[in-house]
Structure formats: structure tokens, C-alpha cells
Short mmCIF file of C-alpha atoms in Angstrom, two decimals:
data_model
loop_
_atom_site.label_atom_id
_atom_site.label_comp_id
_atom_site.label_asym_id
_atom_site.label_seq_id
_atom_site.Cartn_x
_atom_site.Cartn_y
_atom_site.Cartn_z
CA UNK A 274 -3.54 -10.34 -19.23
CA UNK A 275 -2.45 -9.35 -15.74
CA UNK A 276 -1.58 -5.77 -16.67
CA UNK A 277 -5.06 -5.08 -18.00
CA UNK A 278 -6.73 -4.97 -14.62
CA UNK A 279 -9.34 -2.20 -14.84
CA UNK A 280 -9.71 -1.77 -11.11
CA UNK A 281 -6.32 -0.23 -10.42
CA UNK A 282 -3.94 2.00 -12.31
CA UNK A 283 -1.00 -0.41 -12.21
CA UNK A 284 1.28 1.85 -14.26
CA UNK A 285 0.80 4.66 -11.75
CA UNK A 286 1.07 2.68 -8.51
CA UNK A 287 3.72 0.10 -9.42
CA UNK A 288 6.76 2.42 -9.08
CA UNK A 289 5.31 3.89 -5.86
CA UNK A 290 4.85 0.40 -4.42
CA UNK A 291 8.37 -0.56 -5.49
CA UNK A 292 9.76 2.39 -3.56
CA UNK A 293 7.50 1.61 -0.57
CA UNK A 294 8.87 -1.96 -0.45
CA UNK A 295 12.45 -0.73 -0.73
CA UNK A 296 11.91 1.40 2.38
CA UNK A 297 9.87 -1.05 4.49
CA UNK A 298 10.63 -4.70 3.76
CA UNK A 299 13.33 -4.92 6.41
CA UNK A 300 11.09 -3.27 9.04
CA UNK A 301 8.00 -5.43 8.95
CA UNK A 302 8.89 -8.37 11.19
CA UNK A 303 6.76 -8.18 14.36
CA UNK A 304 6.03 -4.48 13.80
CA UNK A 305 3.12 -4.71 11.37
CA UNK A 306 1.35 -7.53 9.55
CA UNK A 307 -0.54 -6.02 6.59
CA UNK A 308 0.37 -4.66 3.22
CA UNK A 309 -0.57 -1.04 2.46
CA UNK A 310 -4.04 -0.06 1.28
CA UNK A 311 -3.82 1.37 -2.25
CA UNK A 312 -6.74 3.31 -3.79
CA UNK A 313 -8.68 1.40 -6.44
CA UNK A 314 -12.00 1.32 -8.25
CA UNK A 315 -14.81 -1.15 -8.85
CA UNK A 316 -15.22 -2.75 -12.27
CA UNK A 317 -17.51 -0.14 -13.90
CA UNK A 318 -15.81 3.03 -12.61
CA UNK A 319 -13.91 3.61 -15.83
CA UNK A 320 -17.11 3.92 -17.87
CA UNK A 321 -19.28 5.62 -15.23
CA UNK A 322 -21.13 8.80 -16.28
CA UNK A 323 -19.89 10.40 -13.03
CA UNK A 324 -16.60 9.22 -11.59
CA UNK A 325 -16.83 9.43 -7.81
CA UNK A 326 -14.25 8.36 -5.23
CA UNK A 327 -15.10 7.86 -1.58
CA UNK A 328 -12.33 8.18 0.98
CA UNK A 329 -12.50 6.60 4.43
CA UNK A 330 -10.22 6.85 7.44
CA UNK A 331 -8.33 3.53 7.53
CA UNK A 332 -9.15 -0.16 7.20
CA UNK A 333 -9.52 -2.78 9.92
CA UNK A 334 -6.82 -5.19 8.63
CA UNK A 335 -6.14 -5.51 4.91
CA UNK A 336 -4.04 -7.82 2.70
CA UNK A 337 -1.44 -9.83 4.70
CA UNK A 338 2.16 -8.68 4.30
CA UNK A 339 3.07 -12.20 3.11
CA UNK A 340 1.32 -11.41 -0.20
CA UNK A 341 3.45 -8.29 -0.55
CA UNK A 342 6.72 -10.03 0.39
CA UNK A 343 6.12 -12.84 -2.11
CA UNK A 344 5.24 -10.40 -4.92
CA UNK A 345 8.31 -8.27 -4.12
CA UNK A 346 10.69 -11.25 -4.00
CA UNK A 347 9.35 -12.64 -7.29
CA UNK A 348 9.50 -9.18 -8.89
CA UNK A 349 5.75 -9.33 -9.58
CA UNK A 350 4.47 -6.44 -7.49
CA UNK A 351 1.44 -6.08 -9.75
CA UNK A 352 0.21 -9.31 -8.07
CA UNK A 353 -0.03 -7.37 -4.82
CA UNK A 354 -1.89 -4.52 -6.53
CA UNK A 355 -4.44 -7.01 -7.89
CA UNK A 356 -4.81 -8.69 -4.46
CA UNK A 357 -5.35 -5.24 -2.92
CA UNK A 358 -8.41 -4.72 -5.19
CA UNK A 359 -10.03 -7.95 -3.99
CA UNK A 360 -10.25 -7.12 -0.28
CA UNK A 361 -13.52 -5.19 -0.70
CA UNK A 362 -15.85 -5.60 -3.66
CA UNK A 363 -19.57 -4.81 -4.04
CA UNK A 364 -20.56 -8.11 -2.39
CA UNK A 365 -18.45 -7.25 0.65
CA UNK A 366 -19.75 -3.66 0.73
CA UNK A 367 -23.28 -4.99 0.97
CA UNK A 368 -22.36 -7.25 3.90
CA UNK A 369 -22.44 -4.14 6.11
CA UNK A 370 -26.19 -4.13 5.46
CA UNK A 371 -27.97 -1.10 6.95
CA UNK A 372 -25.46 -0.57 9.75
CA UNK A 373 -25.83 3.20 10.13
CA UNK A 374 -22.34 3.76 11.52
CA UNK A 375 -20.63 1.97 8.66
CA UNK A 376 -18.69 3.64 5.87
CA UNK A 377 -20.03 1.29 3.19
CA UNK A 378 -23.69 1.58 4.14
CA UNK A 379 -23.40 5.37 3.81
CA UNK A 380 -21.35 5.25 0.60
CA UNK A 381 -23.69 2.78 -1.12
CA UNK A 382 -26.77 4.85 -0.27
CA UNK A 383 -25.11 8.15 -1.18
CA UNK A 384 -23.86 6.78 -4.50
CA UNK A 385 -27.29 5.43 -5.46
CA UNK A 386 -28.92 8.72 -4.43
CA UNK A 387 -26.49 10.76 -6.57
CA UNK A 388 -26.81 8.45 -9.57
CA UNK A 389 -30.55 7.67 -9.52
CA UNK A 390 -32.15 10.44 -7.45
CA UNK A 391 -33.69 7.70 -5.29
CA UNK A 392 -32.97 7.29 -1.58
CA UNK A 393 -32.56 3.58 -0.83
CA UNK A 394 -33.66 2.90 2.73
CA UNK A 395 -32.92 -0.83 2.73
CA UNK A 396 -29.58 -1.67 1.13
CA UNK A 397 -30.40 -5.40 1.49
CA UNK A 398 -33.03 -5.13 -1.22
CA UNK A 399 -31.00 -3.55 -4.04
CA UNK A 400 -31.80 -4.67 -7.58
CA UNK A 401 -29.35 -6.02 -10.14
CA UNK A 402 -29.36 -2.59 -11.81
CA UNK A 403 -28.55 -0.82 -8.53
CA UNK A 404 -25.76 -3.32 -7.87
CA UNK A 405 -24.29 -2.46 -11.25
CA UNK A 406 -24.31 1.23 -10.28
CA UNK A 407 -22.37 0.37 -7.10
CA UNK A 408 -19.71 -1.15 -9.39
CA UNK A 409 -18.88 2.45 -10.41
CA UNK A 410 -17.45 3.38 -7.02
CA UNK A 411 -13.81 4.39 -6.46
CA UNK A 412 -12.28 3.83 -3.02
CA UNK A 413 -9.51 5.57 -1.06
CA UNK A 414 -8.40 6.03 2.54
CA UNK A 415 -6.76 8.85 4.50
CA UNK A 416 -4.45 6.25 6.07
CA UNK A 417 -2.99 3.42 4.03
CA UNK A 418 -1.71 1.69 7.17
CA UNK A 419 -4.04 0.96 10.09
CA UNK A 420 -3.93 3.64 12.77
CA UNK A 421 -2.52 2.61 16.14
CA UNK A 422 -5.96 2.85 17.78
CA UNK A 423 -7.33 0.50 15.09
CA UNK A 424 -4.53 -1.99 15.81
CA UNK A 425 -5.10 -1.73 19.56
CA UNK A 426 -8.78 -2.43 19.00
CA UNK A 427 -8.11 -5.30 16.57
CA UNK A 428 -5.70 -7.09 18.91
CA UNK A 429 -7.49 -6.11 22.12
CA UNK A 430 -4.28 -4.51 23.43
CA UNK A 431 -5.01 -0.95 24.59
CA UNK A 432 -1.35 -0.50 25.62
CA UNK A 433 0.14 -1.69 22.32
CA UNK A 434 3.29 0.43 21.87
CA UNK A 435 3.99 2.61 18.83
CA UNK A 436 7.34 1.44 17.46
CA UNK A 437 9.72 3.46 15.33
CA UNK A 438 9.49 0.76 12.66
CA UNK A 439 5.69 1.08 12.52
CA UNK A 440 5.98 4.88 12.19
CA UNK A 441 8.49 4.50 9.35
CA UNK A 442 6.12 2.09 7.56
CA UNK A 443 3.30 4.66 7.96
CA UNK A 444 5.53 7.40 6.56
CA UNK A 445 6.54 5.28 3.55
CA UNK A 446 2.85 4.80 2.69
CA UNK A 447 2.24 8.56 2.25
CA UNK A 448 2.10 8.37 -1.60
CA UNK A 449 -1.04 6.20 -1.29
CA UNK A 450 -2.78 8.73 0.98
CA UNK A 451 -2.93 11.90 -1.07
CA UNK A 452 -5.79 13.42 -3.00
CA UNK A 453 -3.30 14.39 -5.69
CA UNK A 454 -2.37 10.75 -6.35
CA UNK A 455 -6.03 9.67 -6.48
CA UNK A 456 -6.78 12.43 -9.00
CA UNK A 457 -3.73 11.56 -11.11
CA UNK A 458 -4.49 7.83 -11.07
CA UNK A 459 -8.29 7.92 -11.53
CA UNK A 460 -9.41 11.40 -12.65
CA UNK A 461 -12.54 11.52 -10.48
CA UNK A 462 -15.22 14.18 -11.00
CA UNK A 463 -15.96 14.23 -7.27
CA UNK A 464 -14.21 12.99 -4.15
CA UNK A 465 -16.04 12.56 -0.85
CA UNK A 466 -13.87 12.38 2.27
CA UNK A 467 -15.86 10.70 5.04
CA UNK A 468 -13.99 11.13 8.27
CA UNK A 469 -14.12 12.74 11.66
CA UNK A 470 -10.39 13.46 11.75
CA UNK A 471 -8.40 16.33 10.27
CA UNK A 472 -5.66 15.32 7.86
CA UNK A 473 -4.43 18.41 6.05
CA UNK A 474 -1.56 16.69 4.26
CA UNK A 475 -4.17 14.73 2.28
CA UNK A 476 -4.57 17.94 0.25
CA UNK A 477 -0.84 18.56 -0.31
CA UNK A 478 -0.05 19.52 -3.91
#
């Protein structure tokens, strides 16, 4: 059944997403093209001996806004929440290979080190058992909506303007960007924030 998706706390995020859509649906056209990133967990997080969430900065593109619009119009917003959990899974994490600058390479190695006491030097050679351990990871971001510098990079437009509509969309996504919401939704034992930027409002509440 749709509502039994283990990867995301639908009950917690559904009303927040409803309110987000109410504030942003009329603003999207030509101002932003992705739905919001919403924190979620891999399939074995719920039963992990240590529940750990890893928080990045923002994503480089996410789930297209069309998915969100359709789910909102059909009054099936949980469909968007499920789609949101499919953008990055363990297979996709491992596609970053041993790229030292990448969030996922670091997270995978850190998680395996914490859980097994073993430092994995080559993430390409993980065993089935290690892969299963990576299924315990929870995932958040400091910014639910891509930052303007990420968008400028993605579209190759260094002068891309910051519109009022885009800023309003960013503001509406605040409930998905707080440590408090991640704790309430997923009850992690530890949260690692991996970022080179300050974002004090992440700790609000």
C-alpha cells in the first residue's frame, strides 16, 4: 500500500508539503523547475542499530516540478513524496565512486567506518553485506531548493537573476530544511552536517 513507504515519514511531511504547494504553485512558471528536496531514509534505516542522518548543502537538480503539480492537482501528494525518495538510492550513491570531493563518497565511507570499524578505501569493491549497511543511511539537505549558484552552474548562466518568485519558493521550503523536522520525522541517534557554509537557522527550535 502506498502509505506504507518505509523510506519517508509520509504522515509528517504530507501536511508540510500541502502547505508548501499552497504557497508556491502559482509562482513556479519560468522561475524554478524542480520540486523541493524532502529528507528521507534508505530502506533499512528504520531497523538500523544506529540511526544516522547525513545532511548535505543542496542538490544539483531534483524531481521535476511536473511530478509535484500532477500530484497536487490529483490530491495525491504522497506520490511526490515517494518520487522524492527515488532520486538517490544506494546504487546512485555508489555511482560517485571514489570521487574525493563528493558528498556520497565521503558519506558511504564514513557510514561503513562507523558501523564496521573498517575503513573502505575503494568504494567500488563493496560487498553485498556492506551495501546492505549503506541501506541504513538517512539523507537531508541544508537547502531544499537549489541555491542560485547551483542553478547558475547547472544552466551555464553566471548572470542568472534571482527573482522574487524564486526567493518565495525558497522561503516556503524552510520546513524541509530544519534539524528539528529531521529529528521529529526520523529520530536519528546522530546527524552529520557536511557543508562549508554557515546556516544557523538549521538549528532553530
